């Protein structure tokens, strides 16, 4: 058995479709081919959008595809203390500040809106508030998120690189994302923080996931450096594309795996077809 560890980390906010099956198979097979371990993590950090019925559906879909995972399933909803601990450490480094802005504030305040890899870059409004103003807002119970002071964070750790086995060596450019949210108003932590902490906690050595998350790795690499966590190697694989040229999703007709299962399709045969590059009509790899 090798020490290689991969994971599949779906968010239970909807039913899995073909694109998820493809991602799960890739992560599973990288581990199995190396004699390593394949883990499952349920990214149910968003309490308002996650559903238990979707968690149950994930287990059923993976079993139907013939995929087995090793060890216990990690659920992000149980990980609040670990995320808080990381936030405390970043706060102690002086790298976090509370942000009271609403989405509408942010959209309206940017005189020259600046777009990063993840949409609008936060213009830094709350970073410029005085300590007195912040204390007053917090004392008044104003809801707030916590943002990373990106320039200070980047200056603290210096240039960073990471390895993608498909795309090659990458120079991290987390600054392109601006001051990302690490603790949300309505959730335990943001995606970036939770994924970084949990990949380290689960001992993931190889992150196998879709290429849509390639640039997000720059932020995760920065958090690893700040928190003294190991850096896995990455394999960002192509996404399945629907007949309309857009990423496969429910809205462009990607069938839910549950529908295929209920229609009597053979999940192992579907998995074999995906492995062999025989994609269902209309879908292609890009
Ligand atoms: N939970 C994320 C998603 O479903 C994936 C996270 C990751 O693989 O880093 O899109």
PDB file of C-alpha atoms and ligand atoms in Angstrom:
ATOM      1  CA  UNK A   1       0.000   0.000   0.000  1.00  0.00           C
ATOM      2  CA  UNK A   2       1.370   3.433  -0.939  1.00  0.00           C
ATOM      3  CA  UNK A   3       0.944   6.602   1.074  1.00  0.00           C
ATOM      4  CA  UNK A   4      -1.032   8.298  -1.697  1.00  0.00           C
ATOM      5  CA  UNK A   5      -4.375   9.712  -0.535  1.00  0.00           C
ATOM      6  CA  UNK A   6      -7.056  11.297  -2.728  1.00  0.00           C
ATOM      7  CA  UNK A   7     -10.542  12.467  -1.931  1.00  0.00           C
ATOM      8  CA  UNK A   8     -13.918  13.272  -3.453  1.00  0.00           C
ATOM      9  CA  UNK A   9     -15.475  16.280  -1.758  1.00  0.00           C
ATOM     10  CA  UNK A  10     -18.993  16.996  -3.010  1.00  0.00           C
ATOM     11  CA  UNK A  11     -21.269  19.676  -1.591  1.00  0.00           C
ATOM     12  CA  UNK A  12     -24.697  18.177  -0.825  1.00  0.00           C
ATOM     13  CA  UNK A  13     -26.564  21.111  -2.299  1.00  0.00           C
ATOM     14  CA  UNK A  14     -28.039  19.190  -5.207  1.00  0.00           C
ATOM     15  CA  UNK A  15     -28.095  15.780  -6.838  1.00  0.00           C
ATOM     16  CA  UNK A  16     -24.899  14.475  -8.415  1.00  0.00           C
ATOM     17  CA  UNK A  17     -24.758  14.333 -12.210  1.00  0.00           C
ATOM     18  CA  UNK A  18     -22.414  12.889 -14.791  1.00  0.00           C
ATOM     19  CA  UNK A  19     -19.721  15.510 -14.171  1.00  0.00           C
ATOM     20  CA  UNK A  20     -19.567  14.517 -10.520  1.00  0.00           C
ATOM     21  CA  UNK A  21     -19.391  10.838 -11.459  1.00  0.00           C
ATOM     22  CA  UNK A  22     -16.444  11.613 -13.713  1.00  0.00           C
ATOM     23  CA  UNK A  23     -14.639  13.576 -10.970  1.00  0.00           C
ATOM     24  CA  UNK A  24     -15.261  10.882  -8.358  1.00  0.00           C
ATOM     25  CA  UNK A  25     -14.004   8.139 -10.681  1.00  0.00           C
ATOM     26  CA  UNK A  26     -10.819  10.059 -11.463  1.00  0.00           C
ATOM     27  CA  UNK A  27     -10.002  10.672  -7.797  1.00  0.00           C
ATOM     28  CA  UNK A  28     -10.902   7.082  -6.912  1.00  0.00           C
ATOM     29  CA  UNK A  29      -8.801   5.553  -9.696  1.00  0.00           C
ATOM     30  CA  UNK A  30      -5.690   7.637  -8.976  1.00  0.00           C
ATOM     31  CA  UNK A  31      -5.737   6.222  -5.448  1.00  0.00           C
ATOM     32  CA  UNK A  32      -6.591   2.649  -6.402  1.00  0.00           C
ATOM     33  CA  UNK A  33      -4.003   2.468  -9.192  1.00  0.00           C
ATOM     34  CA  UNK A  34      -1.307   3.565  -6.730  1.00  0.00           C
ATOM     35  CA  UNK A  35      -2.500   1.232  -3.984  1.00  0.00           C
ATOM     36  CA  UNK A  36      -3.378   4.317  -1.962  1.00  0.00           C
ATOM     37  CA  UNK A  37      -6.492   5.489  -0.162  1.00  0.00           C
ATOM     38  CA  UNK A  38      -9.592   7.214  -1.475  1.00  0.00           C
ATOM     39  CA  UNK A  39     -11.508   9.338   1.036  1.00  0.00           C
ATOM     40  CA  UNK A  40     -14.930  10.917   0.993  1.00  0.00           C
ATOM     41  CA  UNK A  41     -15.666  14.319   2.461  1.00  0.00           C
ATOM     42  CA  UNK A  42     -19.103  15.891   2.570  1.00  0.00           C
ATOM     43  CA  UNK A  43     -18.750  19.650   2.162  1.00  0.00           C
ATOM     44  CA  UNK A  44     -21.906  20.558   4.056  1.00  0.00           C
ATOM     45  CA  UNK A  45     -20.559  23.825   5.356  1.00  0.00           C
ATOM     46  CA  UNK A  46     -23.447  25.811   3.974  1.00  0.00           C
ATOM     47  CA  UNK A  47     -26.240  24.911   6.390  1.00  0.00           C
ATOM     48  CA  UNK A  48     -28.852  26.748   4.382  1.00  0.00           C
ATOM     49  CA  UNK A  49     -28.193  24.930   1.099  1.00  0.00           C
ATOM     50  CA  UNK A  50     -27.084  21.455   2.258  1.00  0.00           C
ATOM     51  CA  UNK A  51     -29.689  18.692   2.472  1.00  0.00           C
ATOM     52  CA  UNK A  52     -29.512  15.320   4.233  1.00  0.00           C
ATOM     53  CA  UNK A  53     -31.380  13.784   1.311  1.00  0.00           C
ATOM     54  CA  UNK A  54     -28.499  14.839  -0.958  1.00  0.00           C
ATOM     55  CA  UNK A  55     -25.948  13.320   1.456  1.00  0.00           C
ATOM     56  CA  UNK A  56     -27.830  10.019   1.291  1.00  0.00           C
ATOM     57  CA  UNK A  57     -27.969  10.387  -2.505  1.00  0.00           C
ATOM     58  CA  UNK A  58     -24.170  10.784  -2.690  1.00  0.00           C
ATOM     59  CA  UNK A  59     -23.628   7.494  -0.845  1.00  0.00           C
ATOM     60  CA  UNK A  60     -26.122   5.717  -3.100  1.00  0.00           C
ATOM     61  CA  UNK A  61     -24.681   7.204  -6.296  1.00  0.00           C
ATOM     62  CA  UNK A  62     -21.092   6.230  -5.425  1.00  0.00           C
ATOM     63  CA  UNK A  63     -22.128   2.693  -4.494  1.00  0.00           C
ATOM     64  CA  UNK A  64     -24.090   2.440  -7.764  1.00  0.00           C
ATOM     65  CA  UNK A  65     -20.981   3.511  -9.726  1.00  0.00           C
ATOM     66  CA  UNK A  66     -19.050   0.755  -7.948  1.00  0.00           C
ATOM     67  CA  UNK A  67     -16.828   3.177  -6.019  1.00  0.00           C
ATOM     68  CA  UNK A  68     -15.782   2.405  -2.461  1.00  0.00           C
ATOM     69  CA  UNK A  69     -14.039   4.783  -0.103  1.00  0.00           C
ATOM     70  CA  UNK A  70     -11.711   4.182   2.820  1.00  0.00           C
ATOM     71  CA  UNK A  71     -12.244   5.118   6.436  1.00  0.00           C
ATOM     72  CA  UNK A  72     -14.871   7.360   7.938  1.00  0.00           C
ATOM     73  CA  UNK A  73     -16.609  10.092   5.949  1.00  0.00           C
ATOM     74  CA  UNK A  74     -15.593  13.567   7.115  1.00  0.00           C
ATOM     75  CA  UNK A  75     -18.414  16.085   7.343  1.00  0.00           C
ATOM     76  CA  UNK A  76     -17.481  19.741   7.326  1.00  0.00           C
ATOM     77  CA  UNK A  77     -20.478  20.579   9.503  1.00  0.00           C
ATOM     78  CA  UNK A  78     -18.609  18.884  12.394  1.00  0.00           C
ATOM     79  CA  UNK A  79     -15.391  20.836  11.860  1.00  0.00           C
ATOM     80  CA  UNK A  80     -16.255  24.236  13.308  1.00  0.00           C
ATOM     81  CA  UNK A  81     -13.626  24.070  16.069  1.00  0.00           C
ATOM     82  CA  UNK A  82     -10.801  23.363  13.613  1.00  0.00           C
ATOM     83  CA  UNK A  83     -11.869  26.270  11.385  1.00  0.00           C
ATOM     84  CA  UNK A  84     -12.173  28.594  14.404  1.00  0.00           C
ATOM     85  CA  UNK A  85      -8.694  27.616  15.535  1.00  0.00           C
ATOM     86  CA  UNK A  86      -7.255  28.500  12.117  1.00  0.00           C
ATOM     87  CA  UNK A  87      -9.150  31.797  12.076  1.00  0.00           C
ATOM     88  CA  UNK A  88      -7.787  32.637  15.543  1.00  0.00           C
ATOM     89  CA  UNK A  89      -4.250  32.011  14.342  1.00  0.00           C
ATOM     90  CA  UNK A  90      -4.687  34.213  11.284  1.00  0.00           C
ATOM     91  CA  UNK A  91      -6.296  36.906  13.437  1.00  0.00           C
ATOM     92  CA  UNK A  92      -3.332  36.764  15.828  1.00  0.00           C
ATOM     93  CA  UNK A  93      -1.049  37.369  12.828  1.00  0.00           C
ATOM     94  CA  UNK A  94      -3.059  40.532  12.102  1.00  0.00           C
ATOM     95  CA  UNK A  95      -4.211  39.164   8.754  1.00  0.00           C
ATOM     96  CA  UNK A  96      -8.004  39.160   9.205  1.00  0.00           C
ATOM     97  CA  UNK A  97     -10.466  42.009   9.388  1.00  0.00           C
ATOM     98  CA  UNK A  98     -14.245  42.022   9.849  1.00  0.00           C
ATOM     99  CA  UNK A  99     -16.309  42.964   6.809  1.00  0.00           C
ATOM    100  CA  UNK A 100     -19.817  44.331   7.292  1.00  0.00           C
ATOM    101  CA  UNK A 101     -20.593  44.826   3.596  1.00  0.00           C
ATOM    102  CA  UNK A 102     -23.564  43.205   1.934  1.00  0.00           C
ATOM    103  CA  UNK A 103     -23.369  41.894  -1.620  1.00  0.00           C
ATOM    104  CA  UNK A 104     -25.259  44.980  -2.752  1.00  0.00           C
ATOM    105  CA  UNK A 105     -22.767  47.255  -0.952  1.00  0.00           C
ATOM    106  CA  UNK A 106     -19.910  45.567  -2.771  1.00  0.00           C
ATOM    107  CA  UNK A 107     -21.556  45.683  -6.176  1.00  0.00           C
ATOM    108  CA  UNK A 108     -22.456  49.352  -5.665  1.00  0.00           C
ATOM    109  CA  UNK A 109     -19.231  50.579  -4.093  1.00  0.00           C
ATOM    110  CA  UNK A 110     -16.770  49.615  -6.759  1.00  0.00           C
ATOM    111  CA  UNK A 111     -16.320  52.687  -8.915  1.00  0.00           C
ATOM    112  CA  UNK A 112     -14.074  50.761 -11.284  1.00  0.00           C
ATOM    113  CA  UNK A 113     -15.148  47.156 -10.632  1.00  0.00           C
ATOM    114  CA  UNK A 114     -12.243  44.802 -10.791  1.00  0.00           C
ATOM    115  CA  UNK A 115     -12.805  41.165 -11.674  1.00  0.00           C
ATOM    116  CA  UNK A 116     -10.645  38.322 -10.386  1.00  0.00           C
ATOM    117  CA  UNK A 117     -10.734  34.572 -11.028  1.00  0.00           C
ATOM    118  CA  UNK A 118     -13.769  34.305  -8.745  1.00  0.00           C
ATOM    119  CA  UNK A 119     -15.789  37.332  -9.809  1.00  0.00           C
ATOM    120  CA  UNK A 120     -15.759  40.838  -8.398  1.00  0.00           C
ATOM    121  CA  UNK A 121     -12.676  41.644  -6.305  1.00  0.00           C
ATOM    122  CA  UNK A 122     -13.604  43.208  -2.967  1.00  0.00           C
ATOM    123  CA  UNK A 123     -12.650  46.907  -3.034  1.00  0.00           C
ATOM    124  CA  UNK A 124     -11.346  46.846   0.555  1.00  0.00           C
ATOM    125  CA  UNK A 125     -13.964  49.162   2.081  1.00  0.00           C
ATOM    126  CA  UNK A 126     -13.908  47.574   5.554  1.00  0.00           C
ATOM    127  CA  UNK A 127     -10.107  47.275   5.618  1.00  0.00           C
ATOM    128  CA  UNK A 128     -10.012  51.062   5.817  1.00  0.00           C
ATOM    129  CA  UNK A 129     -12.368  51.420   8.791  1.00  0.00           C
ATOM    130  CA  UNK A 130     -10.857  52.815  11.999  1.00  0.00           C
ATOM    131  CA  UNK A 131     -10.511  50.531  15.032  1.00  0.00           C
ATOM    132  CA  UNK A 132     -13.108  52.638  16.844  1.00  0.00           C
ATOM    133  CA  UNK A 133     -15.610  52.309  14.025  1.00  0.00           C
ATOM    134  CA  UNK A 134     -15.107  48.522  13.910  1.00  0.00           C
ATOM    135  CA  UNK A 135     -15.501  48.191  17.681  1.00  0.00           C
ATOM    136  CA  UNK A 136     -18.732  50.209  17.516  1.00  0.00           C
ATOM    137  CA  UNK A 137     -20.199  48.059  14.750  1.00  0.00           C
ATOM    138  CA  UNK A 138     -19.275  44.834  16.532  1.00  0.00           C
ATOM    139  CA  UNK A 139     -20.704  46.119  19.832  1.00  0.00           C
ATOM    140  CA  UNK A 140     -23.921  46.957  17.971  1.00  0.00           C
ATOM    141  CA  UNK A 141     -24.110  43.352  16.784  1.00  0.00           C
ATOM    142  CA  UNK A 142     -23.640  44.169  13.082  1.00  0.00           C
ATOM    143  CA  UNK A 143     -23.358  40.897  11.104  1.00  0.00           C
ATOM    144  CA  UNK A 144     -19.914  40.464   9.613  1.00  0.00           C
ATOM    145  CA  UNK A 145     -17.688  38.111   7.677  1.00  0.00           C
ATOM    146  CA  UNK A 146     -13.904  37.910   8.149  1.00  0.00           C
ATOM    147  CA  UNK A 147     -11.649  38.695   5.211  1.00  0.00           C
ATOM    148  CA  UNK A 148      -7.982  37.985   4.622  1.00  0.00           C
ATOM    149  CA  UNK A 149      -5.851  41.117   4.207  1.00  0.00           C
ATOM    150  CA  UNK A 150      -4.387  39.705   1.009  1.00  0.00           C
ATOM    151  CA  UNK A 151      -1.433  42.037   0.438  1.00  0.00           C
ATOM    152  CA  UNK A 152      -0.187  41.606   3.997  1.00  0.00           C
ATOM    153  CA  UNK A 153      -0.660  37.825   3.786  1.00  0.00           C
ATOM    154  CA  UNK A 154       1.277  37.591   0.510  1.00  0.00           C
ATOM    155  CA  UNK A 155       4.049  39.821   1.882  1.00  0.00           C
ATOM    156  CA  UNK A 156       4.367  37.605   4.941  1.00  0.00           C
ATOM    157  CA  UNK A 157       5.064  34.374   3.044  1.00  0.00           C
ATOM    158  CA  UNK A 158       6.671  35.575  -0.196  1.00  0.00           C
ATOM    159  CA  UNK A 159       6.415  33.861  -3.611  1.00  0.00           C
ATOM    160  CA  UNK A 160       4.714  30.457  -3.651  1.00  0.00           C
ATOM    161  CA  UNK A 161       4.602  27.624  -6.152  1.00  0.00           C
ATOM    162  CA  UNK A 162       2.651  24.395  -6.388  1.00  0.00           C
ATOM    163  CA  UNK A 163       2.601  21.387  -8.691  1.00  0.00           C
ATOM    164  CA  UNK A 164      -0.150  20.243 -11.000  1.00  0.00           C
ATOM    165  CA  UNK A 165       0.573  16.860 -12.568  1.00  0.00           C
ATOM    166  CA  UNK A 166      -1.551  17.806 -15.599  1.00  0.00           C
ATOM    167  CA  UNK A 167      -0.954  21.563 -16.053  1.00  0.00           C
ATOM    168  CA  UNK A 168       2.636  21.608 -14.734  1.00  0.00           C
ATOM    169  CA  UNK A 169       4.370  23.842 -12.203  1.00  0.00           C
ATOM    170  CA  UNK A 170       2.273  26.803 -11.118  1.00  0.00           C
ATOM    171  CA  UNK A 171       3.280  30.134  -9.668  1.00  0.00           C
ATOM    172  CA  UNK A 172       0.580  31.071  -7.152  1.00  0.00           C
ATOM    173  CA  UNK A 173      -1.126  34.412  -7.676  1.00  0.00           C
ATOM    174  CA  UNK A 174      -3.571  34.616  -4.759  1.00  0.00           C
ATOM    175  CA  UNK A 175      -3.502  38.436  -4.908  1.00  0.00           C
ATOM    176  CA  UNK A 176      -5.679  38.228  -8.039  1.00  0.00           C
ATOM    177  CA  UNK A 177      -8.553  37.171  -5.754  1.00  0.00           C
ATOM    178  CA  UNK A 178      -8.243  40.224  -3.483  1.00  0.00           C
ATOM    179  CA  UNK A 179      -9.288  40.071   0.167  1.00  0.00           C
ATOM    180  CA  UNK A 180     -11.124  36.724   0.133  1.00  0.00           C
ATOM    181  CA  UNK A 181     -13.721  35.839   2.776  1.00  0.00           C
ATOM    182  CA  UNK A 182     -12.475  33.163   5.183  1.00  0.00           C
ATOM    183  CA  UNK A 183     -15.372  33.172   7.667  1.00  0.00           C
ATOM    184  CA  UNK A 184     -18.802  33.830   6.243  1.00  0.00           C
ATOM    185  CA  UNK A 185     -21.647  35.612   7.969  1.00  0.00           C
ATOM    186  CA  UNK A 186     -23.845  32.576   7.523  1.00  0.00           C
ATOM    187  CA  UNK A 187     -21.430  29.613   7.620  1.00  0.00           C
ATOM    188  CA  UNK A 188     -18.643  28.176   9.756  1.00  0.00           C
ATOM    189  CA  UNK A 189     -15.947  29.045   7.259  1.00  0.00           C
ATOM    190  CA  UNK A 190     -15.542  29.800   3.593  1.00  0.00           C
ATOM    191  CA  UNK A 191     -14.866  27.141   0.984  1.00  0.00           C
ATOM    192  CA  UNK A 192     -11.161  28.080   0.732  1.00  0.00           C
ATOM    193  CA  UNK A 193     -10.475  27.806   4.444  1.00  0.00           C
ATOM    194  CA  UNK A 194     -12.470  24.621   5.023  1.00  0.00           C
ATOM    195  CA  UNK A 195     -10.929  22.797   2.050  1.00  0.00           C
ATOM    196  CA  UNK A 196      -7.384  23.756   3.031  1.00  0.00           C
ATOM    197  CA  UNK A 197      -7.783  22.711   6.656  1.00  0.00           C
ATOM    198  CA  UNK A 198      -9.565  19.464   5.808  1.00  0.00           C
ATOM    199  CA  UNK A 199      -7.225  18.346   3.029  1.00  0.00           C
ATOM    200  CA  UNK A 200      -4.422  18.654   5.604  1.00  0.00           C
ATOM    201  CA  UNK A 201      -6.437  17.018   8.413  1.00  0.00           C
ATOM    202  CA  UNK A 202      -7.311  14.048   6.189  1.00  0.00           C
ATOM    203  CA  UNK A 203      -3.706  13.665   5.018  1.00  0.00           C
ATOM    204  CA  UNK A 204      -4.653  14.173   1.353  1.00  0.00           C
ATOM    205  CA  UNK A 205      -1.482  13.930  -0.751  1.00  0.00           C
ATOM    206  CA  UNK A 206      -3.072  14.289  -4.190  1.00  0.00           C
ATOM    207  CA  UNK A 207      -6.011  16.610  -4.814  1.00  0.00           C
ATOM    208  CA  UNK A 208      -7.816  15.357  -7.913  1.00  0.00           C
ATOM    209  CA  UNK A 209     -10.598  17.739  -8.994  1.00  0.00           C
ATOM    210  CA  UNK A 210     -11.982  19.685 -11.920  1.00  0.00           C
ATOM    211  CA  UNK A 211      -9.968  22.346 -13.720  1.00  0.00           C
ATOM    212  CA  UNK A 212     -12.557  24.956 -12.684  1.00  0.00           C
ATOM    213  CA  UNK A 213     -10.782  24.972  -9.298  1.00  0.00           C
ATOM    214  CA  UNK A 214      -7.246  25.347 -10.691  1.00  0.00           C
ATOM    215  CA  UNK A 215      -6.817  29.026  -9.771  1.00  0.00           C
ATOM    216  CA  UNK A 216      -8.552  28.547  -6.385  1.00  0.00           C
ATOM    217  CA  UNK A 217      -5.495  26.488  -5.502  1.00  0.00           C
ATOM    218  CA  UNK A 218      -3.467  29.712  -5.392  1.00  0.00           C
ATOM    219  CA  UNK A 219      -5.510  30.882  -2.391  1.00  0.00           C
ATOM    220  CA  UNK A 220      -5.344  27.453  -0.770  1.00  0.00           C
ATOM    221  CA  UNK A 221      -1.571  27.358  -1.271  1.00  0.00           C
ATOM    222  CA  UNK A 222      -1.305  30.717   0.505  1.00  0.00           C
ATOM    223  CA  UNK A 223      -3.381  29.459   3.440  1.00  0.00           C
ATOM    224  CA  UNK A 224      -1.164  26.370   3.672  1.00  0.00           C
ATOM    225  CA  UNK A 225       1.895  28.599   3.910  1.00  0.00           C
ATOM    226  CA  UNK A 226       0.336  30.872   6.532  1.00  0.00           C
ATOM    227  CA  UNK A 227      -0.891  27.980   8.673  1.00  0.00           C
ATOM    228  CA  UNK A 228       2.158  25.731   8.275  1.00  0.00           C
ATOM    229  CA  UNK A 229       0.218  22.968   6.481  1.00  0.00           C
ATOM    230  CA  UNK A 230       1.659  20.557   3.904  1.00  0.00           C
ATOM    231  CA  UNK A 231       1.037  21.191   0.204  1.00  0.00           C
ATOM    232  CA  UNK A 232      -0.461  18.265  -1.719  1.00  0.00           C
ATOM    233  CA  UNK A 233       0.178  17.787  -5.426  1.00  0.00           C
ATOM    234  CA  UNK A 234      -2.786  18.550  -7.659  1.00  0.00           C
ATOM    235  CA  UNK A 235      -4.365  17.049 -10.768  1.00  0.00           C
ATOM    236  CA  UNK A 236      -6.978  19.395 -12.153  1.00  0.00           C
ATOM    237  CA  UNK A 237      -8.776  17.328 -14.754  1.00  0.00           C
ATOM    238  CA  UNK A 238     -10.902  18.509 -17.697  1.00  0.00           C
ATOM    239  CA  UNK A 239     -14.606  19.045 -17.151  1.00  0.00           C
ATOM    240  CA  UNK A 240     -17.363  17.327 -19.051  1.00  0.00           C
ATOM    241  CA  UNK A 241     -19.013  19.760 -21.401  1.00  0.00           C
ATOM    242  CA  UNK A 242     -22.622  19.535 -22.572  1.00  0.00           C
ATOM    243  CA  UNK A 243     -23.912  19.768 -26.147  1.00  0.00           C
ATOM    244  CA  UNK A 244     -24.279  23.547 -25.729  1.00  0.00           C
ATOM    245  CA  UNK A 245     -20.550  23.896 -25.010  1.00  0.00           C
ATOM    246  CA  UNK A 246     -21.145  24.829 -21.373  1.00  0.00           C
ATOM    247  CA  UNK A 247     -19.925  22.925 -18.358  1.00  0.00           C
ATOM    248  CA  UNK A 248     -22.198  19.961 -17.746  1.00  0.00           C
ATOM    249  CA  UNK A 249     -24.892  20.906 -15.268  1.00  0.00           C
ATOM    250  CA  UNK A 250     -28.489  20.195 -14.589  1.00  0.00           C
ATOM    251  CA  UNK A 251     -29.583  23.251 -16.528  1.00  0.00           C
ATOM    252  CA  UNK A 252     -28.062  21.985 -19.788  1.00  0.00           C
ATOM    253  CA  UNK A 253     -29.656  18.615 -19.479  1.00  0.00           C
ATOM    254  CA  UNK A 254     -27.101  16.639 -17.477  1.00  0.00           C
ATOM    255  CA  UNK A 255     -29.186  13.858 -15.984  1.00  0.00           C
ATOM    256  CA  UNK A 256     -28.917  13.307 -12.251  1.00  0.00           C
ATOM    257  CA  UNK A 257     -27.240   9.989 -11.461  1.00  0.00           C
ATOM    258  CA  UNK A 258     -30.304   9.168  -9.371  1.00  0.00           C
ATOM    259  CA  UNK A 259     -32.492   9.431 -12.484  1.00  0.00           C
ATOM    260  CA  UNK A 260     -30.246   7.051 -14.417  1.00  0.00           C
ATOM    261  CA  UNK A 261     -30.205   4.673 -11.458  1.00  0.00           C
ATOM    262  CA  UNK A 262     -33.964   4.731 -11.141  1.00  0.00           C
ATOM    263  CA  UNK A 263     -34.322   4.196 -14.874  1.00  0.00           C
ATOM    264  CA  UNK A 264     -32.473   0.895 -14.382  1.00  0.00           C
ATOM    265  CA  UNK A 265     -29.115   1.885 -15.904  1.00  0.00           C
ATOM    266  CA  UNK A 266     -26.081  -0.086 -14.787  1.00  0.00           C
ATOM    267  CA  UNK A 267     -23.793   2.206 -12.775  1.00  0.00           C
ATOM    268  CA  UNK A 268     -20.684   0.045 -13.174  1.00  0.00           C
ATOM    269  CA  UNK A 269     -21.187   0.015 -16.949  1.00  0.00           C
ATOM    270  CA  UNK A 270     -21.517   3.807 -16.933  1.00  0.00           C
ATOM    271  CA  UNK A 271     -18.315   4.077 -14.877  1.00  0.00           C
ATOM    272  CA  UNK A 272     -16.527   1.776 -17.327  1.00  0.00           C
ATOM    273  CA  UNK A 273     -17.713   3.910 -20.263  1.00  0.00           C
ATOM    274  CA  UNK A 274     -16.512   7.114 -18.607  1.00  0.00           C
ATOM    275  CA  UNK A 275     -13.131   5.497 -17.893  1.00  0.00           C
ATOM    276  CA  UNK A 276     -12.823   4.442 -21.515  1.00  0.00           C
ATOM    277  CA  UNK A 277     -13.631   7.957 -22.706  1.00  0.00           C
ATOM    278  CA  UNK A 278     -17.005   6.866 -24.108  1.00  0.00           C
ATOM    279  CA  UNK A 279     -19.033   9.855 -23.084  1.00  0.00           C
ATOM    280  CA  UNK A 280     -22.807   9.975 -23.356  1.00  0.00           C
ATOM    281  CA  UNK A 281     -24.219  11.719 -26.420  1.00  0.00           C
ATOM    282  CA  UNK A 282     -23.694  15.458 -26.257  1.00  0.00           C
ATOM    283  CA  UNK A 283     -21.033  15.355 -23.567  1.00  0.00           C
ATOM    284  CA  UNK A 284     -17.367  15.868 -24.232  1.00  0.00           C
ATOM    285  CA  UNK A 285     -14.201  16.548 -22.296  1.00  0.00           C
ATOM    286  CA  UNK A 286     -12.711  20.031 -22.406  1.00  0.00           C
TER     287      UNK A 286
HETATM  288  N1  LIG B   1     -17.072  20.923  -2.629  1.00  0.00           N
HETATM  289  C1  LIG B   1     -16.548  21.439  -3.855  1.00  0.00           C
HETATM  290  C2  LIG B   1     -17.558  21.248  -4.957  1.00  0.00           C
HETATM  291  O1  LIG B   1     -18.463  20.435  -4.819  1.00  0.00           O
HETATM  292  C3  LIG B   1     -15.281  20.755  -4.291  1.00  0.00           C
HETATM  293  C4  LIG B   1     -14.154  21.094  -3.446  1.00  0.00           C
HETATM  294  C5  LIG B   1     -12.800  20.621  -3.929  1.00  0.00           C
HETATM  295  O2  LIG B   1     -12.701  19.599  -4.600  1.00  0.00           O
HETATM  296  O3  LIG B   1     -11.831  21.283  -3.593  1.00  0.00           O
HETATM  297  O4  LIG B   1     -17.461  21.917  -5.956  1.00  0.00           O
END
